[in-house]
Amino acid sequence: MTTQSQGLHTHVLDTLGLEISSGQCPPGSVLRTDELAQRFDVSRTVVREVVRVLESMHLVESRRRVGVTVRPTETWNVYDPQVIRWRLAGADRPRQLRSLTVLRSAIEPVAAGLAARHATAEQCAELTERALGMVATSRGQQLEGYLEHDIAFHRIVLNASGNEMFARLGDVVAEVLAGRTHHQVMFEDPDPAAVTLHVRLAEAVREGDPEAAERITKEIAVGALHELDVLAP
Amino acid sequence: MTTQSQGLHTHVLDTLGLEISSGQCPPGSVLRTDELAQRFDVSRTVVREVVRVLESMHLVESRRRVGVTVRPTETWNVYDPQVIRWRLAGADRPRQLRSLTVLRSAIEPVAAGLAARHATAEQCAELTERALGMVATSRGQQLEGYLEHDIAFHRIVLNASGNEMFARLGDVVAEVLAGRTHHQVMFEDPDPAAVTLHVRLAEAVREGDPEAAERITKEIAVGALHELDVLAP
DNA sequence: AACCCATTAGGTACGACTTATTCAAGAGTC
DNA sequence: GACTCTTGAATAAGTCGTACCTAATGGGTT
């Protein structure tokens, strides 16, 4: 998922991005383009392009006569999906999952409220379908199927909110949900209460009840946060 | 604020980014690296680095034998501060300001609630100081001074929330507030009610009252949204 | 302490070559 | 004759290496 050999650029970028965001190259450490070119056995051109991209993500800073310096964490573009993926793959996944889940708990209730006002008939139908899909896959170790429906469900809500910024958070939510399923040792079937809440949320949106949609989504968020507290200290 | 001549790369990137996000190069249009190199009178090297950065923002897609294609809006990295700046400088600033303000109205109340729990004594002090600064500059056409305090105030709240994702939204909020002051023809002094709310929010955070902090911030957000409705149809 | 200069590593430019796509022309089939 | 399939030439991005420019740095000189 992280790297293919579809181009030298991609490979170098992904490797460096991962090393930096995993803390392997701590803030302040200096990279030299020539060394990188040697290390990856690519031309300086490729390295420079990679550095420029990392620079645009504020992961590094390139200064003459000094080299490419890793910048402090506070300046990262933490909303860049690529950065999120790197960080989720790295060492502090727990911390990252937590802050992203808190973000979700702030955004999604509001988005759900808006969705209840703006969702089209088609979106309502697809939402219901996904909720039913979650019910159908909620028992018997069908975690992957459940995950797919879960992601699609939340994506629809965010899109239906009609707000561009919310809609673009779909990828982030997808990463969080996938991370939770794949890495948080989720042996068991999903919490039945959560499944019910999703069904009820679909109903609330369909019936155009913003208050209910917001309230129910808050409950879902509380559940997700609680789950984090239980599974990760 | 947008562009300096601090490097060819920066200039080309900024110009192209602006042209693309302002819809001047609509999605689907194709750019050729050689043409760009000619147009900006720079080497292909520089153009390629710029294209790579635009690609990392998902503004364009570079394919062999076809050129650099502008991607549809839905794929932009709309959380990238650079993209936000370009879009706010472009044609659809109103739409952009609205969706960003809605985002704020979702995030900031939650952030304020967390800030009331986690803010350090120092942060509380600075918050109060900024609130007083807002009061002091709220009358007599001191819009720039007011703006500075306003930005600092919201930044502190977001930082004090202790959540990294919230904290990194400080730049976005700053852009929104600056955009509002500079472009929304804000002849008059700020709304006294809003000033009062900021003072009360500082108090609530200092006294560690999350519910009050959240409630007050919601009121501030409602005011901001209402202001948009009045000034921009 | 202030100044100057050599060193260093990134910034830019250019030219050559490679590779993936595309598009169109031509061969083959029904 | 219309259609599909193959093939090959044209094209624009991808990669590379080198040469040179420029700014920041650190040490050495006054």
Coordinates of C-alpha atoms (C1' of nucleotides) in Angstrom, one line a residue:
Chain A
M1 CA 0.0 0.0 0.0
T2 CA 2.8 2.4 0.8
T3 CA 5.3 1.8 -1.9
Q4 CA 5.4 0.5 -5.4
S5 CA 8.2 0.6 -7.8
Q6 CA 6.2 2.9 -10.0
G7 CA 9.0 5.4 -10.5
L8 CA 12.2 6.2 -8.7
H9 CA 10.7 9.4 -7.4
T10 CA 7.8 7.7 -5.6
H11 CA 10.2 5.2 -4.0
V12 CA 12.6 7.7 -2.7
L13 CA 9.8 10.0 -1.5
D14 CA 8.0 7.3 0.3
T15 CA 11.1 5.9 2.0
L16 CA 12.3 9.3 3.1
G17 CA 8.9 10.4 4.2
L18 CA 8.5 7.4 6.3
E19 CA 11.9 7.7 7.9
I20 CA 11.3 11.3 8.8
S21 CA 7.8 11.0 10.1
S22 CA 8.7 7.9 12.1
G23 CA 11.3 9.9 13.9
Q24 CA 14.2 7.9 12.4
C25 CA 15.6 11.2 11.2
P26 CA 14.7 13.4 14.2
P27 CA 14.0 17.1 13.7
G28 CA 17.3 19.0 13.3
S29 CA 19.1 16.2 11.5
V30 CA 20.6 17.1 8.3
L31 CA 20.5 15.3 5.0
R32 CA 22.8 16.0 2.1
T33 CA 21.4 15.6 -1.4
D34 CA 24.5 14.0 -2.7
E35 CA 24.5 11.4 0.0
L36 CA 20.9 10.7 -0.7
A37 CA 21.6 10.3 -4.4
Q38 CA 24.3 7.9 -3.6
R39 CA 22.3 6.0 -1.1
F40 CA 19.3 5.5 -3.3
D41 CA 21.4 5.2 -6.4
V42 CA 19.5 7.9 -8.3
S43 CA 20.5 11.2 -9.8
R44 CA 20.6 14.4 -7.8
T45 CA 17.7 15.5 -10.0
V46 CA 15.4 12.9 -8.5
V47 CA 16.5 13.7 -5.0
R48 CA 15.9 17.4 -5.5
E49 CA 12.4 16.8 -6.7
V50 CA 11.7 14.6 -3.7
V51 CA 13.2 17.2 -1.4
R52 CA 11.0 19.9 -2.9
V53 CA 7.9 17.8 -2.2
L54 CA 9.0 17.1 1.4
E55 CA 9.6 20.8 1.7
S56 CA 6.1 21.6 0.5
M57 CA 4.8 19.3 3.3
H58 CA 7.0 21.3 5.7
L59 CA 8.8 18.1 6.7
V60 CA 12.2 19.5 5.8
E61 CA 13.8 22.8 5.0
S62 CA 16.5 23.2 2.4
R63 CA 19.2 25.8 3.0
R64 CA 22.3 26.6 1.1
R65 CA 25.6 25.6 2.5
V66 CA 23.9 23.6 5.2
G67 CA 21.8 20.9 3.7
V68 CA 18.3 19.6 4.0
T69 CA 17.2 19.9 7.6
V70 CA 14.3 18.0 9.2
R71 CA 11.9 20.5 10.6
P72 CA 10.2 20.2 14.1
T73 CA 7.0 18.2 14.2
E74 CA 4.8 21.2 14.8
T75 CA 5.3 22.4 11.3
W76 CA 4.4 19.2 9.4
N77 CA 1.4 19.4 7.2
V78 CA -0.5 16.9 9.3
Y79 CA -3.5 17.0 7.2
D80 CA -1.7 15.8 4.1
P81 CA -3.1 12.2 3.5
Q82 CA 0.4 11.1 2.6
V83 CA 1.8 12.4 5.9
I84 CA -1.0 10.7 7.7
R85 CA -0.3 7.4 6.1
W86 CA 3.4 7.7 6.9
R87 CA 2.7 8.5 10.5
L88 CA 0.1 5.8 10.9
A89 CA 2.7 3.3 9.6
G90 CA 5.3 4.6 11.9
A91 CA 6.1 4.4 15.6
D92 CA 3.5 6.7 17.2
R93 CA 0.4 5.2 15.5
P94 CA -1.5 5.2 18.9
R95 CA -1.0 8.9 19.5
Q96 CA -1.8 9.6 15.9
L97 CA -5.0 7.5 16.0
R98 CA -6.1 9.3 19.1
S99 CA -5.7 12.8 17.7
L100 CA -7.4 11.8 14.5
T101 CA -10.3 10.3 16.4
V102 CA -10.7 13.4 18.4
L103 CA -10.8 15.4 15.2
R104 CA -13.4 13.0 13.9
S105 CA -15.5 13.5 17.0
A106 CA -15.5 17.2 16.4
I107 CA -16.2 17.1 12.7
E108 CA -18.5 14.2 12.0
P109 CA -21.4 15.3 14.3
V110 CA -21.6 18.6 12.6
A111 CA -21.2 17.0 9.2
A112 CA -24.0 14.6 10.0
G113 CA -26.3 17.4 11.0
L114 CA -25.6 19.1 7.7
A115 CA -26.1 15.9 5.9
A116 CA -29.6 15.5 7.4
R117 CA -30.4 18.8 5.8
H118 CA -28.8 18.4 2.4
A119 CA -28.6 14.7 1.6
T120 CA -30.1 13.7 -1.7
A121 CA -32.5 10.8 -2.0
E122 CA -29.7 8.8 -3.7
Q123 CA -27.3 9.5 -0.8
C124 CA -30.0 8.5 1.7
A125 CA -30.5 5.3 -0.1
E126 CA -26.9 4.4 -0.3
L127 CA -26.5 5.3 3.3
T128 CA -29.2 2.9 4.3
E129 CA -27.7 0.3 2.1
R130 CA -24.3 0.6 3.8
A131 CA -25.9 0.6 7.3
L132 CA -27.6 -2.7 6.4
G133 CA -24.3 -4.0 5.0
M134 CA -22.7 -3.2 8.4
V135 CA -25.5 -5.1 10.1
A136 CA -25.0 -8.1 7.8
T137 CA -21.3 -8.2 8.3
S138 CA -21.3 -7.4 12.0
R139 CA -21.1 -11.0 13.2
G140 CA -18.9 -14.0 12.3
Q141 CA -15.5 -12.6 11.7
Q142 CA -16.3 -10.6 8.6
L143 CA -14.1 -7.7 9.6
E144 CA -13.0 -6.7 6.2
G145 CA -16.4 -6.6 4.8
Y146 CA -17.6 -4.6 7.8
L147 CA -14.7 -2.2 7.4
E148 CA -15.6 -1.5 3.8
H149 CA -19.2 -0.7 4.6
D150 CA -18.1 1.4 7.6
I151 CA -15.7 3.5 5.5
A152 CA -18.3 4.0 2.7
F153 CA -20.9 5.0 5.3
H154 CA -18.9 7.7 6.8
R155 CA -17.7 8.9 3.4
I156 CA -21.3 9.4 2.3
V157 CA -22.1 11.3 5.4
L158 CA -19.2 13.6 4.9
N159 CA -19.9 14.1 1.3
A160 CA -23.6 14.7 1.9
S161 CA -22.8 17.5 4.3
G162 CA -22.2 19.6 1.2
N163 CA -19.1 21.1 2.8
E164 CA -16.0 20.6 0.8
M165 CA -13.7 20.6 3.8
F166 CA -15.7 17.9 5.5
A167 CA -15.9 15.9 2.3
R168 CA -12.2 15.8 1.9
L169 CA -11.8 14.3 5.3
G170 CA -13.2 11.1 4.0
D171 CA -9.7 9.8 3.2
V172 CA -8.6 10.6 6.8
V173 CA -11.5 8.7 8.3
A174 CA -10.8 5.8 6.0
E175 CA -7.3 5.6 7.2
V176 CA -8.4 5.8 10.8
L177 CA -11.0 3.1 10.4
A178 CA -8.6 0.9 8.5
G179 CA -5.9 1.4 11.0
R180 CA -8.2 0.5 13.9
T181 CA -9.3 -2.7 12.2
H182 CA -5.9 -3.8 11.0
H183 CA -3.6 -2.8 13.9
Q184 CA -5.7 -2.6 17.1
V185 CA -6.0 -6.3 17.4
M186 CA -9.7 -6.3 16.8
F187 CA -10.3 -10.0 17.2
E188 CA -13.9 -9.7 18.1
D189 CA -16.9 -8.6 16.1
P190 CA -17.7 -4.9 16.2
D191 CA -19.7 -3.5 19.1
P192 CA -23.4 -4.2 18.4
A193 CA -24.3 -0.8 19.9
A194 CA -22.2 0.9 17.3
V195 CA -23.9 -1.0 14.5
T196 CA -27.3 0.1 15.8
L197 CA -26.2 3.7 16.0
H198 CA -25.2 3.6 12.4
V199 CA -28.6 2.3 11.4
R200 CA -30.3 5.0 13.5
L201 CA -28.0 7.7 11.9
A202 CA -29.1 6.6 8.4
E203 CA -32.7 6.9 9.5
A204 CA -32.1 10.3 11.0
V205 CA -30.5 11.6 7.9
R206 CA -33.2 10.1 5.7
E207 CA -35.9 11.8 7.8
G208 CA -34.1 15.1 7.8
D209 CA -33.6 15.4 11.5
P210 CA -30.3 17.3 12.1
E211 CA -30.5 17.3 15.8
A212 CA -30.9 13.5 16.0
A213 CA -28.2 13.0 13.4
E214 CA -25.8 15.1 15.3
R215 CA -26.6 13.5 18.6
I216 CA -26.3 10.0 17.3
T217 CA -23.0 10.7 15.6
K218 CA -21.7 12.1 18.9
E219 CA -22.5 8.8 20.5
I220 CA -20.6 7.0 17.8
A221 CA -17.6 9.2 18.4
V222 CA -17.8 8.7 22.1
G223 CA -17.8 5.0 21.5
A224 CA -14.7 5.2 19.3
L225 CA -12.9 7.3 21.8
H226 CA -13.8 4.9 24.6
E227 CA -12.6 2.0 22.5
L228 CA -9.2 3.8 22.1
D229 CA -9.0 4.2 25.9
V230 CA -9.6 0.6 26.5
L231 CA -7.3 -0.8 23.8
A232 CA -4.4 1.7 23.9
P233 CA -3.1 3.1 27.2
Chain B
M1 CA 2.3 37.6 1.4
T2 CA 1.8 35.4 -1.5
T3 CA 4.9 35.7 -3.6
Q4 CA 8.4 37.1 -3.3
S5 CA 11.1 36.6 -5.8
Q6 CA 13.0 34.4 -3.4
G7 CA 13.8 31.8 -5.9
L8 CA 12.6 30.9 -9.3
H9 CA 10.9 27.8 -8.0
T10 CA 8.8 29.8 -5.6
H11 CA 7.7 32.2 -8.2
V12 CA 6.7 29.6 -10.8
L13 CA 5.0 27.5 -8.2
D14 CA 3.0 30.4 -6.8
T15 CA 2.0 31.6 -10.3
L16 CA 0.9 28.2 -11.5
G17 CA -0.8 27.3 -8.2
L18 CA -2.8 30.5 -8.3
E19 CA -3.8 30.0 -12.0
I20 CA -4.9 26.5 -11.4
S21 CA -6.8 27.0 -8.2
S22 CA -8.5 30.1 -9.5
G23 CA -9.9 28.1 -12.4
Q24 CA -7.9 29.8 -15.0
C25 CA -6.6 26.4 -16.0
P26 CA -9.7 24.4 -15.6
P27 CA -9.6 20.7 -14.7
G28 CA -8.7 18.7 -17.7
S29 CA -6.5 21.3 -19.3
V30 CA -3.0 20.2 -20.2
L31 CA 0.3 21.9 -19.6
R32 CA 3.5 21.0 -21.2
T33 CA 6.7 21.3 -19.2
D34 CA 8.7 22.7 -22.2
E35 CA 6.1 25.4 -22.8
L36 CA 6.1 26.3 -19.1
A37 CA 9.9 26.4 -19.1
Q38 CA 9.7 28.8 -22.1
R39 CA 6.9 30.9 -20.6
F40 CA 8.6 31.5 -17.3
D41 CA 12.1 31.6 -18.8
V42 CA 13.4 28.9 -16.5
S43 CA 15.0 25.6 -17.1
R44 CA 13.0 22.4 -17.4
T45 CA 14.5 21.4 -14.1
V46 CA 12.7 24.1 -12.2
V47 CA 9.4 23.4 -13.9
R48 CA 9.7 19.7 -13.1
E49 CA 10.2 20.4 -9.4
V50 CA 7.2 22.7 -9.4
V51 CA 5.1 20.1 -11.2
R52 CA 6.1 17.5 -8.6
V53 CA 5.0 19.8 -5.8
L54 CA 1.7 20.5 -7.5
E55 CA 1.3 16.8 -8.0
S56 CA 1.8 16.2 -4.3
M57 CA -1.0 18.6 -3.7
H58 CA -3.1 16.6 -6.1
L59 CA -3.7 19.7 -8.2
V60 CA -2.2 18.1 -11.3
E61 CA -1.3 14.7 -12.7
S62 CA 1.7 14.2 -14.9
R63 CA 1.5 11.4 -17.5
R64 CA 3.9 10.4 -20.2
R65 CA 3.2 11.3 -23.7
V66 CA 0.3 13.5 -22.6
G67 CA 1.6 16.2 -20.3
V68 CA 0.6 17.7 -17.0
T69 CA -3.2 17.5 -16.6
V70 CA -5.1 19.6 -14.1
R71 CA -7.1 17.4 -11.8
P72 CA -10.7 17.9 -10.8
T73 CA -11.3 20.0 -7.8
E74 CA -12.5 17.1 -5.6
T75 CA -9.0 15.8 -5.4
W76 CA -7.1 19.0 -4.3
N77 CA -5.5 18.9 -0.9
V78 CA -7.8 21.6 0.4
Y79 CA -6.2 21.5 3.8
D80 CA -2.8 22.5 2.5
P81 CA -2.3 26.1 3.7
Q82 CA -0.7 27.0 0.4
V83 CA -3.7 25.8 -1.5
I84 CA -6.0 27.6 0.9
R85 CA -4.1 30.8 0.3
W86 CA -4.3 30.4 -3.4
R87 CA -8.0 29.8 -3.3
L88 CA -8.7 32.7 -1.0
A89 CA -6.8 34.9 -3.4
G90 CA -8.7 33.6 -6.3
A91 CA -12.2 34.0 -7.7
D92 CA -14.3 31.9 -5.3
R93 CA -13.1 33.4 -2.1
P94 CA -16.7 33.7 -0.8
R95 CA -17.5 30.0 -1.2
Q96 CA -14.1 29.2 0.3
L97 CA -14.5 31.5 3.3
R98 CA -17.9 29.9 4.0
S99 CA -16.7 26.3 4.0
L100 CA -13.7 27.3 6.1
T101 CA -15.9 29.1 8.6
V102 CA -18.2 26.1 8.8
L103 CA -15.1 24.0 9.5
R104 CA -14.1 26.4 12.3
S105 CA -17.6 26.2 13.8
A106 CA -17.1 22.5 14.1
I107 CA -13.6 22.4 15.4
E108 CA -13.2 25.4 17.6
P109 CA -15.9 24.7 20.2
V110 CA -14.5 21.2 20.8
A111 CA -11.0 22.7 20.9
A112 CA -12.1 25.3 23.4
G113 CA -13.6 22.6 25.6
L114 CA -10.3 20.7 25.6
A115 CA -8.4 24.0 26.2
A116 CA -10.4 24.6 29.3
R117 CA -9.2 21.2 30.6
H118 CA -5.6 21.4 29.5
A119 CA -4.5 25.0 29.2
T120 CA -1.4 25.9 31.2
A121 CA -1.3 28.9 33.5
E122 CA 0.9 30.7 30.9
Q123 CA -1.6 30.0 28.1
C124 CA -4.4 31.3 30.3
A125 CA -2.5 34.5 31.0
E126 CA -1.7 35.0 27.3
L127 CA -5.3 34.3 26.4
T128 CA -6.6 37.0 28.8
E129 CA -4.0 39.4 27.5
R130 CA -5.1 38.9 24.0
A131 CA -8.8 39.3 24.9
L132 CA -7.9 42.6 26.6
G133 CA -6.0 43.6 23.5
M134 CA -9.1 42.9 21.5
V135 CA -11.1 45.1 23.8
A136 CA -8.6 47.9 23.5
T137 CA -8.5 47.8 19.7
S138 CA -12.2 47.2 19.2
R139 CA -13.1 50.9 18.7
G140 CA -11.7 53.6 16.5
Q141 CA -10.6 51.9 13.3
Q142 CA -7.8 49.8 14.7
L143 CA -8.7 46.9 12.5
E144 CA -5.2 45.7 12.0
G145 CA -4.4 45.6 15.6
Y146 CA -7.6 43.9 16.4
L147 CA -7.0 41.3 13.8
E148 CA -3.6 40.5 15.2
H149 CA -5.0 39.9 18.7
D150 CA -7.9 37.9 17.3
I151 CA -5.6 35.6 15.4
A152 CA -3.3 35.2 18.3
F153 CA -6.3 34.5 20.6
H154 CA -7.7 31.7 18.4
R155 CA -4.3 30.2 17.9
I156 CA -3.7 30.0 21.7
V157 CA -7.1 28.2 22.1
L158 CA -6.3 25.7 19.4
N159 CA -2.8 25.1 20.8
A160 CA -4.1 24.8 24.3
S161 CA -6.5 22.0 23.2
G162 CA -3.5 19.7 23.3
N163 CA -4.6 18.1 20.1
E164 CA -2.1 18.3 17.3
M165 CA -4.7 18.3 14.5
F166 CA -6.5 21.2 16.1
A167 CA -3.3 23.1 16.7
R168 CA -2.3 22.9 13.1
L169 CA -5.5 24.6 12.1
G170 CA -4.2 27.8 13.5
D171 CA -2.9 28.9 10.1
V172 CA -6.2 28.2 8.5
V173 CA -8.0 30.3 11.0
A174 CA -5.5 33.0 10.6
E175 CA -6.1 33.0 6.8
V176 CA -9.9 33.2 7.4
L177 CA -9.7 36.0 9.8
A178 CA -7.3 38.0 7.7
G179 CA -9.4 37.3 4.6
R180 CA -12.5 38.6 6.4
T181 CA -10.8 41.8 7.6
H182 CA -9.1 42.6 4.4
H183 CA -11.6 41.6 1.8
Q184 CA -15.0 41.7 3.3
V185 CA -15.1 45.4 3.4
M186 CA -15.2 45.6 7.1
F187 CA -15.4 49.4 7.4
E188 CA -16.9 49.3 10.8
D189 CA -15.5 48.3 14.1
P190 CA -15.9 44.7 15.2
D191 CA -19.2 43.6 16.7
P192 CA -19.0 44.4 20.5
A193 CA -20.9 41.2 21.3
A194 CA -18.1 39.2 19.7
V195 CA -15.5 41.0 21.7
T196 CA -17.4 40.3 24.9
L197 CA -17.6 36.6 24.0
H198 CA -13.9 36.4 23.6
V199 CA -13.4 37.9 27.0
R200 CA -15.8 35.4 28.5
L201 CA -14.1 32.6 26.7
A202 CA -10.8 33.5 28.2
E203 CA -12.5 33.5 31.6
A204 CA -14.1 30.1 31.0
V205 CA -10.8 28.6 30.0
R206 CA -9.0 30.1 32.9
E207 CA -11.6 28.8 35.3
G208 CA -11.5 25.3 33.7
D209 CA -15.1 25.2 32.6
P210 CA -15.2 23.1 29.4
E211 CA -19.0 23.4 29.0
A212 CA -19.0 27.1 29.1
A213 CA -15.9 27.4 26.9
E214 CA -17.6 25.2 24.3
R215 CA -20.9 27.0 24.5
I216 CA -19.3 30.5 24.2
T217 CA -17.2 29.4 21.3
K218 CA -20.3 28.1 19.5
E219 CA -21.8 31.5 19.9
I220 CA -18.7 33.1 18.4
A221 CA -19.0 30.7 15.5
V222 CA -22.7 31.4 15.0
G223 CA -21.8 35.1 14.9
A224 CA -19.1 34.5 12.3
L225 CA -21.5 32.5 10.1
H226 CA -24.2 35.1 10.4
E227 CA -21.8 37.8 9.4
L228 CA -21.0 35.8 6.3
D229 CA -24.7 35.5 5.5
V230 CA -25.1 39.3 5.8
L231 CA -22.1 40.4 3.9
A232 CA -21.9 37.7 1.2
P233 CA -25.1 36.4 -0.5
Chain C
dA1 C1' 35.6 42.7 17.6
dA2 C1' 34.9 43.5 12.9
dC3 C1' 36.0 42.1 8.4
dC4 C1' 37.2 39.3 4.5
dC5 C1' 37.7 35.2 1.9
dA6 C1' 37.8 30.3 0.8
dT7 C1' 34.8 26.5 1.2
dT8 C1' 30.7 24.1 0.8
dA9 C1' 26.2 22.5 -0.5
dG10 C1' 22.2 23.8 -2.5
dG11 C1' 20.1 26.3 -7.0
dT12 C1' 19.9 26.5 -11.9
dA13 C1' 20.9 25.4 -16.6
dC14 C1' 21.6 22.5 -20.5
dG15 C1' 21.9 18.5 -23.4
dA16 C1' 21.6 13.6 -24.1
dC17 C1' 19.3 9.6 -23.6
dT18 C1' 15.3 6.3 -21.9
dT19 C1' 10.7 4.9 -21.5
dA20 C1' 5.8 4.7 -21.4
dT21 C1' 1.7 6.2 -24.1
dT22 C1' -0.8 7.4 -27.6
dC23 C1' -2.4 7.5 -32.2
dA24 C1' -2.6 6.1 -36.7
dA25 C1' -1.6 3.3 -40.5
dG26 C1' -1.7 -1.3 -42.2
dA27 C1' -2.6 -6.3 -41.9
dG28 C1' -5.9 -9.6 -41.2
dT29 C1' -10.7 -11.4 -40.4
dC30 C1' -15.8 -11.7 -40.8
Chain D
dG1 C1' -16.6 -2.9 -47.0
dA2 C1' -16.6 -2.5 -42.0
dC3 C1' -14.4 -4.1 -38.1
dT4 C1' -10.7 -5.6 -35.0
dC5 C1' -5.9 -6.4 -34.0
dT6 C1' -1.2 -5.5 -34.5
dT7 C1' 2.6 -2.8 -35.1
dG8 C1' 5.4 1.0 -35.3
dA9 C1' 6.6 5.9 -35.3
dA10 C1' 6.0 10.1 -32.8
dT11 C1' 5.8 12.5 -28.5
dA12 C1' 6.4 14.2 -23.9
dA13 C1' 7.7 13.0 -19.5
dG14 C1' 11.4 10.5 -16.7
dT15 C1' 16.3 10.1 -15.7
dC16 C1' 21.0 11.2 -15.8
dG17 C1' 25.5 13.8 -15.7
dT18 C1' 28.0 17.8 -15.8
dA19 C1' 29.0 22.4 -15.5
dC20 C1' 28.4 26.7 -13.3
dC21 C1' 26.2 30.2 -10.2
dT22 C1' 25.1 31.7 -5.5
dA23 C1' 24.5 32.2 -0.8
dA24 C1' 25.6 30.9 3.8
dT25 C1' 29.3 29.6 6.9
dG26 C1' 33.3 29.4 9.5
dG27 C1' 37.8 30.4 10.2
dG28 C1' 41.6 33.3 9.7
dT29 C1' 43.4 38.1 9.3
dT30 C1' 43.7 42.7 10.6

